[in-house]
mmCIF file of N, CA, C and O in Angstrom:
data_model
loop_
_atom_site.group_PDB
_atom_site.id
_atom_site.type_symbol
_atom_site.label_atom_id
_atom_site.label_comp_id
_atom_site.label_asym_id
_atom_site.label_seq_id
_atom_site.Cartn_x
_atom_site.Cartn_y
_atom_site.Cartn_z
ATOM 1 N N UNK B 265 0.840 -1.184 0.000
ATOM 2 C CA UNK B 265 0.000 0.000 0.000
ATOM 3 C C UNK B 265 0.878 1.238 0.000
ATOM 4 O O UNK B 265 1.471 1.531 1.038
ATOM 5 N N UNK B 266 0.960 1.718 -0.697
ATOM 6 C CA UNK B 266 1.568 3.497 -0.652
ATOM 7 C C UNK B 266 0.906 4.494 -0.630
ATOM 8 O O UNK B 266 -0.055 4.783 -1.343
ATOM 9 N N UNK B 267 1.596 5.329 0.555
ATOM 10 C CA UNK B 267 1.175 6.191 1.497
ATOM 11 C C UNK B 267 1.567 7.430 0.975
ATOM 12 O O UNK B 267 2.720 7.563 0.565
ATOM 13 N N UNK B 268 0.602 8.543 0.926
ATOM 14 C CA UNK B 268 1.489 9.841 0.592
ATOM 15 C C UNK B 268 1.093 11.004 1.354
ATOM 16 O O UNK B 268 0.057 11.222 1.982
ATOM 17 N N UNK B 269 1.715 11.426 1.244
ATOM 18 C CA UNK B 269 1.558 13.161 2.536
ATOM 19 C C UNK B 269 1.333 14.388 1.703
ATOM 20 O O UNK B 269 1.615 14.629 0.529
ATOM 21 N N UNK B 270 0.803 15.028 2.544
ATOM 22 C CA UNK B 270 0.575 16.742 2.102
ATOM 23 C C UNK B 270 0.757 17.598 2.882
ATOM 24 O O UNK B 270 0.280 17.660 4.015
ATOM 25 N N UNK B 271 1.565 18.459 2.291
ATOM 26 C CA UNK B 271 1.857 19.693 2.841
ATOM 27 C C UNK B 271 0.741 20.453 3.204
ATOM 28 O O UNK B 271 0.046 20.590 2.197
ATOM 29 N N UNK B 272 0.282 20.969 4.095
ATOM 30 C CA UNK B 272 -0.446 21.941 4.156
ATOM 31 C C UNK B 272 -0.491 22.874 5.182
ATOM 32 O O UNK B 272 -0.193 22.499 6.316
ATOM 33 N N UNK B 273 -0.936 24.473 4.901
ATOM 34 C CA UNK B 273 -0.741 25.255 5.820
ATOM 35 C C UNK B 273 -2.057 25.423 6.431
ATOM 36 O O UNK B 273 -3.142 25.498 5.856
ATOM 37 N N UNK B 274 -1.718 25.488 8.093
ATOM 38 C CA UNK B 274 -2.807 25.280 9.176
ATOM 39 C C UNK B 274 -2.913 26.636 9.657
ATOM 40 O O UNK B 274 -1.961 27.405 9.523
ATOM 41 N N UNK B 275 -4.136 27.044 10.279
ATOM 42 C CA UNK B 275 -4.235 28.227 10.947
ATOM 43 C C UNK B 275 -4.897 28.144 12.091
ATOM 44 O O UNK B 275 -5.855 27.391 12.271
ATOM 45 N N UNK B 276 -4.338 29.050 13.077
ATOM 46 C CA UNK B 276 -5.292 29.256 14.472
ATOM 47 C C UNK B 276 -5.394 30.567 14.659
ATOM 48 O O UNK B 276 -4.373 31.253 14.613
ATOM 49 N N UNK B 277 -6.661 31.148 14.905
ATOM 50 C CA UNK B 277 -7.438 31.808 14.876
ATOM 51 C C UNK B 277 -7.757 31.987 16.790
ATOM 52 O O UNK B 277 -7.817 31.100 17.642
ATOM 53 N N UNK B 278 -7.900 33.433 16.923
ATOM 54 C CA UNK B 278 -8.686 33.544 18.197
ATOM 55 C C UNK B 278 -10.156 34.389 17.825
ATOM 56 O O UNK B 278 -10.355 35.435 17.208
ATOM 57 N N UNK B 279 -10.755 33.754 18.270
ATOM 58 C CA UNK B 279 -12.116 34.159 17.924
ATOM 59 C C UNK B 279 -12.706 35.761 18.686
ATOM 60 O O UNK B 279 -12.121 36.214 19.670
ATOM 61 N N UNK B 280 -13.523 36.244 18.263
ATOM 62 C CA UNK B 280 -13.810 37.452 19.536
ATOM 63 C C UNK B 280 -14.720 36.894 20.765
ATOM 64 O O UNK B 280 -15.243 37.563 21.656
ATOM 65 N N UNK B 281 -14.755 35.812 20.614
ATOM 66 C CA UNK B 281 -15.554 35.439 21.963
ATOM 67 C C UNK B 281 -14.225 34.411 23.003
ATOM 68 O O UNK B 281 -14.486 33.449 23.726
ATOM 69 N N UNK B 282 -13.194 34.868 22.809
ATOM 70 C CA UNK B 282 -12.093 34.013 22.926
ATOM 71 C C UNK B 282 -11.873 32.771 22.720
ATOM 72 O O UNK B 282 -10.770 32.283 22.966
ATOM 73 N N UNK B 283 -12.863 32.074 22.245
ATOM 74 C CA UNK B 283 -12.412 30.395 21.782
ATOM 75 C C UNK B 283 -11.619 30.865 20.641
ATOM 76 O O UNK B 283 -11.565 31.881 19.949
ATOM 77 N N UNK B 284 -10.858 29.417 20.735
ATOM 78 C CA UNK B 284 -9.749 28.938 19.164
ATOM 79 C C UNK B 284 -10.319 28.189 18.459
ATOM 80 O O UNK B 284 -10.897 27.188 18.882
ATOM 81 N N UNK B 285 -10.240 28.709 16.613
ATOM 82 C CA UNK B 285 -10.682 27.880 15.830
ATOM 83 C C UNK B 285 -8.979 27.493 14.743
ATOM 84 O O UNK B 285 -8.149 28.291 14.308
ATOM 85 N N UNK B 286 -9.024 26.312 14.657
ATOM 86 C CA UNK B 286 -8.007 25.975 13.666
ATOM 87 C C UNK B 286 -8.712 25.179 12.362
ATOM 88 O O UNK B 286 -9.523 24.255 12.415
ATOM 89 N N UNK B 287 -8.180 25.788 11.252
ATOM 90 C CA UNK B 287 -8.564 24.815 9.984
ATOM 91 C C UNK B 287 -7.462 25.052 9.158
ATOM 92 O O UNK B 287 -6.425 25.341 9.755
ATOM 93 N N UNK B 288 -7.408 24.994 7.692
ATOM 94 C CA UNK B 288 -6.571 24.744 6.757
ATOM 95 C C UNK B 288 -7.131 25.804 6.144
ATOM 96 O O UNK B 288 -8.246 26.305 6.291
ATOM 97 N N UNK B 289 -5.923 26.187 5.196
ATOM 98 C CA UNK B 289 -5.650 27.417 4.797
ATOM 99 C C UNK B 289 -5.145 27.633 3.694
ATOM 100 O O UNK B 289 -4.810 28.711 3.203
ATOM 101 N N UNK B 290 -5.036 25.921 3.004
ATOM 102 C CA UNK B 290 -4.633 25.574 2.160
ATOM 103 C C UNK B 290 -5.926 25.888 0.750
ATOM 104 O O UNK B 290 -7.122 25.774 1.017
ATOM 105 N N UNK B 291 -5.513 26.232 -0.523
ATOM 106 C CA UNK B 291 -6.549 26.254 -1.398
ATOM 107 C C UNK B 291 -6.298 25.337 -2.539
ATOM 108 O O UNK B 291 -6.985 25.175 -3.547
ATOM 109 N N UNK B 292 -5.157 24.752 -2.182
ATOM 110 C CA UNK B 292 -5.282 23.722 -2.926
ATOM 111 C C UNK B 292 -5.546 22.195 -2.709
ATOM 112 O O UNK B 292 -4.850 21.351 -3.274
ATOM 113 N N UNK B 293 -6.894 21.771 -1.613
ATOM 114 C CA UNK B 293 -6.978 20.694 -1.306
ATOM 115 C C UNK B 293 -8.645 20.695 -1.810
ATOM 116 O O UNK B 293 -9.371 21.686 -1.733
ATOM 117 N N UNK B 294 -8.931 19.776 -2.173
ATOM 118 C CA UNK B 294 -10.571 19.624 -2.083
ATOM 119 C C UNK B 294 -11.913 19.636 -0.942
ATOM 120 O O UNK B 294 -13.133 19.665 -1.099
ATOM 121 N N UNK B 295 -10.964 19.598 0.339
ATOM 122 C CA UNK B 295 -11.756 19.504 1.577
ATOM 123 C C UNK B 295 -11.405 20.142 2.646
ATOM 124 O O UNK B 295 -10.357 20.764 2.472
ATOM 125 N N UNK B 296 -11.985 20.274 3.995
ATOM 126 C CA UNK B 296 -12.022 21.059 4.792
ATOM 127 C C UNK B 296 -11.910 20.428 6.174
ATOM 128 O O UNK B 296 -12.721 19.578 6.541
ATOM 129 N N UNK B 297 -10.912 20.842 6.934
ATOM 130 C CA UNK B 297 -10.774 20.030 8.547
ATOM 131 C C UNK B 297 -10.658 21.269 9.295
ATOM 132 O O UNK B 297 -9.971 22.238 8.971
ATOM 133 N N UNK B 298 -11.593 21.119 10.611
ATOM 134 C CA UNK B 298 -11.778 22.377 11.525
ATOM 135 C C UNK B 298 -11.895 21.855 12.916
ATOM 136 O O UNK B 298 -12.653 20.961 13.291
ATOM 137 N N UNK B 299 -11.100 22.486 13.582
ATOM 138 C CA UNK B 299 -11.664 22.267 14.919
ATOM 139 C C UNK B 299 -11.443 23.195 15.976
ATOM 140 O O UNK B 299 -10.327 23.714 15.990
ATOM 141 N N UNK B 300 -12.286 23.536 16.902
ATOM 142 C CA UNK B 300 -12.423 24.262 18.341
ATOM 143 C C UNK B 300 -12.033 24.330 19.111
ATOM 144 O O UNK B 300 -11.351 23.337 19.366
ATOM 145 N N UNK B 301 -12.027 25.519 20.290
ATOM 146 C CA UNK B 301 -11.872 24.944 21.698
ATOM 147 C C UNK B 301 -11.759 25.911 22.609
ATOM 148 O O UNK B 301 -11.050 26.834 22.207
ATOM 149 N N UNK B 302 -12.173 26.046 23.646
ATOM 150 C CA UNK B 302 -11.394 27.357 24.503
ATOM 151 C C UNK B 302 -10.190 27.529 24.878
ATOM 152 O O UNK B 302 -9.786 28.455 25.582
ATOM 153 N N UNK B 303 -9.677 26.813 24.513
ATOM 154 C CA UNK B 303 -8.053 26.979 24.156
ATOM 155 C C UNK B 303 -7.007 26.725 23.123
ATOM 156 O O UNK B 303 -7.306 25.751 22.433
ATOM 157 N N UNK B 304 -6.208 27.121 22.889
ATOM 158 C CA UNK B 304 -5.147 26.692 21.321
ATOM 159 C C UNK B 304 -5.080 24.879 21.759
ATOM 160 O O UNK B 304 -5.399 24.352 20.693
ATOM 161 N N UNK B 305 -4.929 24.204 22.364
ATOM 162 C CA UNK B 305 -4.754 23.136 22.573
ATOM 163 C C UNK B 305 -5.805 22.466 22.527
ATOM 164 O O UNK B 305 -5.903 21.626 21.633
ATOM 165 N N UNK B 306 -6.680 22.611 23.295
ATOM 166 C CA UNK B 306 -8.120 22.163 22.987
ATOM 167 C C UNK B 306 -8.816 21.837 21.535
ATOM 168 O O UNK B 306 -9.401 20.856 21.075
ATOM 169 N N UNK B 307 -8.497 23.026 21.082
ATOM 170 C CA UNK B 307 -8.670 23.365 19.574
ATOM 171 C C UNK B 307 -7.846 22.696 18.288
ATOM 172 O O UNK B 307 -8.301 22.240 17.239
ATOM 173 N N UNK B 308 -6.504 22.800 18.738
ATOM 174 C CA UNK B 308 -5.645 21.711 18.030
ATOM 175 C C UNK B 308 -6.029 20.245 17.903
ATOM 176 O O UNK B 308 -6.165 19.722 16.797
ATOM 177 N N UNK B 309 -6.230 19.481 19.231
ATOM 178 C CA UNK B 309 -6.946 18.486 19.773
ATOM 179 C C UNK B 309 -8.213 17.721 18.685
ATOM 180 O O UNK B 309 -8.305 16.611 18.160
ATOM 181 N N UNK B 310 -9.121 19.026 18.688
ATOM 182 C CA UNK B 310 -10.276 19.114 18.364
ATOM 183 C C UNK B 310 -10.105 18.906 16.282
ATOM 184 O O UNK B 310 -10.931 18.608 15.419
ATOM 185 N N UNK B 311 -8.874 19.190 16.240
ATOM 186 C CA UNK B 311 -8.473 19.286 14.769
ATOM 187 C C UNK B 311 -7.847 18.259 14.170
ATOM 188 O O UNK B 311 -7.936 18.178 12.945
ATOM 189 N N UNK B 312 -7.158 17.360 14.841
ATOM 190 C CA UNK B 312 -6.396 16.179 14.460
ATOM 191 C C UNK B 312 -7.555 15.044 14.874
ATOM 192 O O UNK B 312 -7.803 14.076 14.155
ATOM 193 N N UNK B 313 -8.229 15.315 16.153
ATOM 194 C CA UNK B 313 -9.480 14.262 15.768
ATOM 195 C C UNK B 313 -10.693 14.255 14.557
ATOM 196 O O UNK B 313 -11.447 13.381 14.128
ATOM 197 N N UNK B 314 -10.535 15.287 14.329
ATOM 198 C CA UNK B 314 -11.637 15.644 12.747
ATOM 199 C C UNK B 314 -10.921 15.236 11.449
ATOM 200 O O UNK B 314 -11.498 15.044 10.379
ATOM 201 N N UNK B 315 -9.185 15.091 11.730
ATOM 202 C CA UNK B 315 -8.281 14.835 10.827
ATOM 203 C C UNK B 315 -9.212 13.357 10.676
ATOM 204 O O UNK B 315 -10.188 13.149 9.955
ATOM 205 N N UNK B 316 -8.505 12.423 11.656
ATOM 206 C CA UNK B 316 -8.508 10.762 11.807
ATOM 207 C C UNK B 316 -9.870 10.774 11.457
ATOM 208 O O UNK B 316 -9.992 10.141 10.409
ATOM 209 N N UNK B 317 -10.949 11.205 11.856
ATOM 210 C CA UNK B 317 -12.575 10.952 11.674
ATOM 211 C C UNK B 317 -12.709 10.720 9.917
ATOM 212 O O UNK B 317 -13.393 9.862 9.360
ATOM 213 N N UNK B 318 -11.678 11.950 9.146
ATOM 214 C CA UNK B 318 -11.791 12.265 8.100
ATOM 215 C C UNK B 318 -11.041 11.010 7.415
ATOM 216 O O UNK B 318 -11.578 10.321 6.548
ATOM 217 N N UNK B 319 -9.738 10.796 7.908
ATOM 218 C CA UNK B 319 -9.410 9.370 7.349
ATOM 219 C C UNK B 319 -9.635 8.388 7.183
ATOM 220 O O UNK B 319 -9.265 7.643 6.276
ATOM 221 N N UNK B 320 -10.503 8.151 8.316
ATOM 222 C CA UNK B 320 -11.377 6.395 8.186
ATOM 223 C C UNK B 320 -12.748 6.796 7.231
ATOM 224 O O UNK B 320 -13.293 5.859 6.648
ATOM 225 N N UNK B 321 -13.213 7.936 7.093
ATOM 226 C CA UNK B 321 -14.275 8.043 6.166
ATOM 227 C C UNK B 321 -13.637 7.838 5.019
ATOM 228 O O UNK B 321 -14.182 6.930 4.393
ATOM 229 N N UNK B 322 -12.714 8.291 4.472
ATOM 230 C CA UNK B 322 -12.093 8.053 3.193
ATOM 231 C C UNK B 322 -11.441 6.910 2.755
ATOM 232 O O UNK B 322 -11.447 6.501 1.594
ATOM 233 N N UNK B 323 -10.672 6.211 4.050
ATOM 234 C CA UNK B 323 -10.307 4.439 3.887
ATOM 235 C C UNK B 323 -12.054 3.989 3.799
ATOM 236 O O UNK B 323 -12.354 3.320 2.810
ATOM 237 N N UNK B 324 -13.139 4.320 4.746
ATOM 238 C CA UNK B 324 -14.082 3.224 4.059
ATOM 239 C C UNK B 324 -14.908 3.322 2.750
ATOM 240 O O UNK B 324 -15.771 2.581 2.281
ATOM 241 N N UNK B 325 -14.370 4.459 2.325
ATOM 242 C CA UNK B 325 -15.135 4.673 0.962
ATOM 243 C C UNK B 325 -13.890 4.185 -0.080
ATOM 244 O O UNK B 325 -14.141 4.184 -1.285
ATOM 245 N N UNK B 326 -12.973 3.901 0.240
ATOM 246 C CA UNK B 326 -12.227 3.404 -0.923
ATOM 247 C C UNK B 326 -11.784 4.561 -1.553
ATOM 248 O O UNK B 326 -11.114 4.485 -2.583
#
């Protein structure tokens, strides 16, 4: 099976209600990963689990 990676540039954001939002910032990908939090960590957190969520949707669709 071969595996390949992407570069992409991430952003964190402080919101005006002080939560953190992080997503991609990238315009050259077809899709979108975001996640929250009341804190940069929280929020990071919140972004690499939406990552993996996003990967097993795409391993089970083939």
């Amino acid at each position: 099976m071969k595996t390949s990676f992407m570069e992409v540039k991430v952003i964190i954001e402080r919101g005006t209600d002080e939560s953190y939002g992080v997503y991609i910032g990238s315009d050259n990908i077809s899709f979108g990963i975001v996640g929250d939090g009341k804190t940069v960590e929280e929020a990071k957190e919140d972004f690499f689990n939406s990552n993996e969520e996003m990967k097993e949707y795409y391993k089970e669709q083939n």
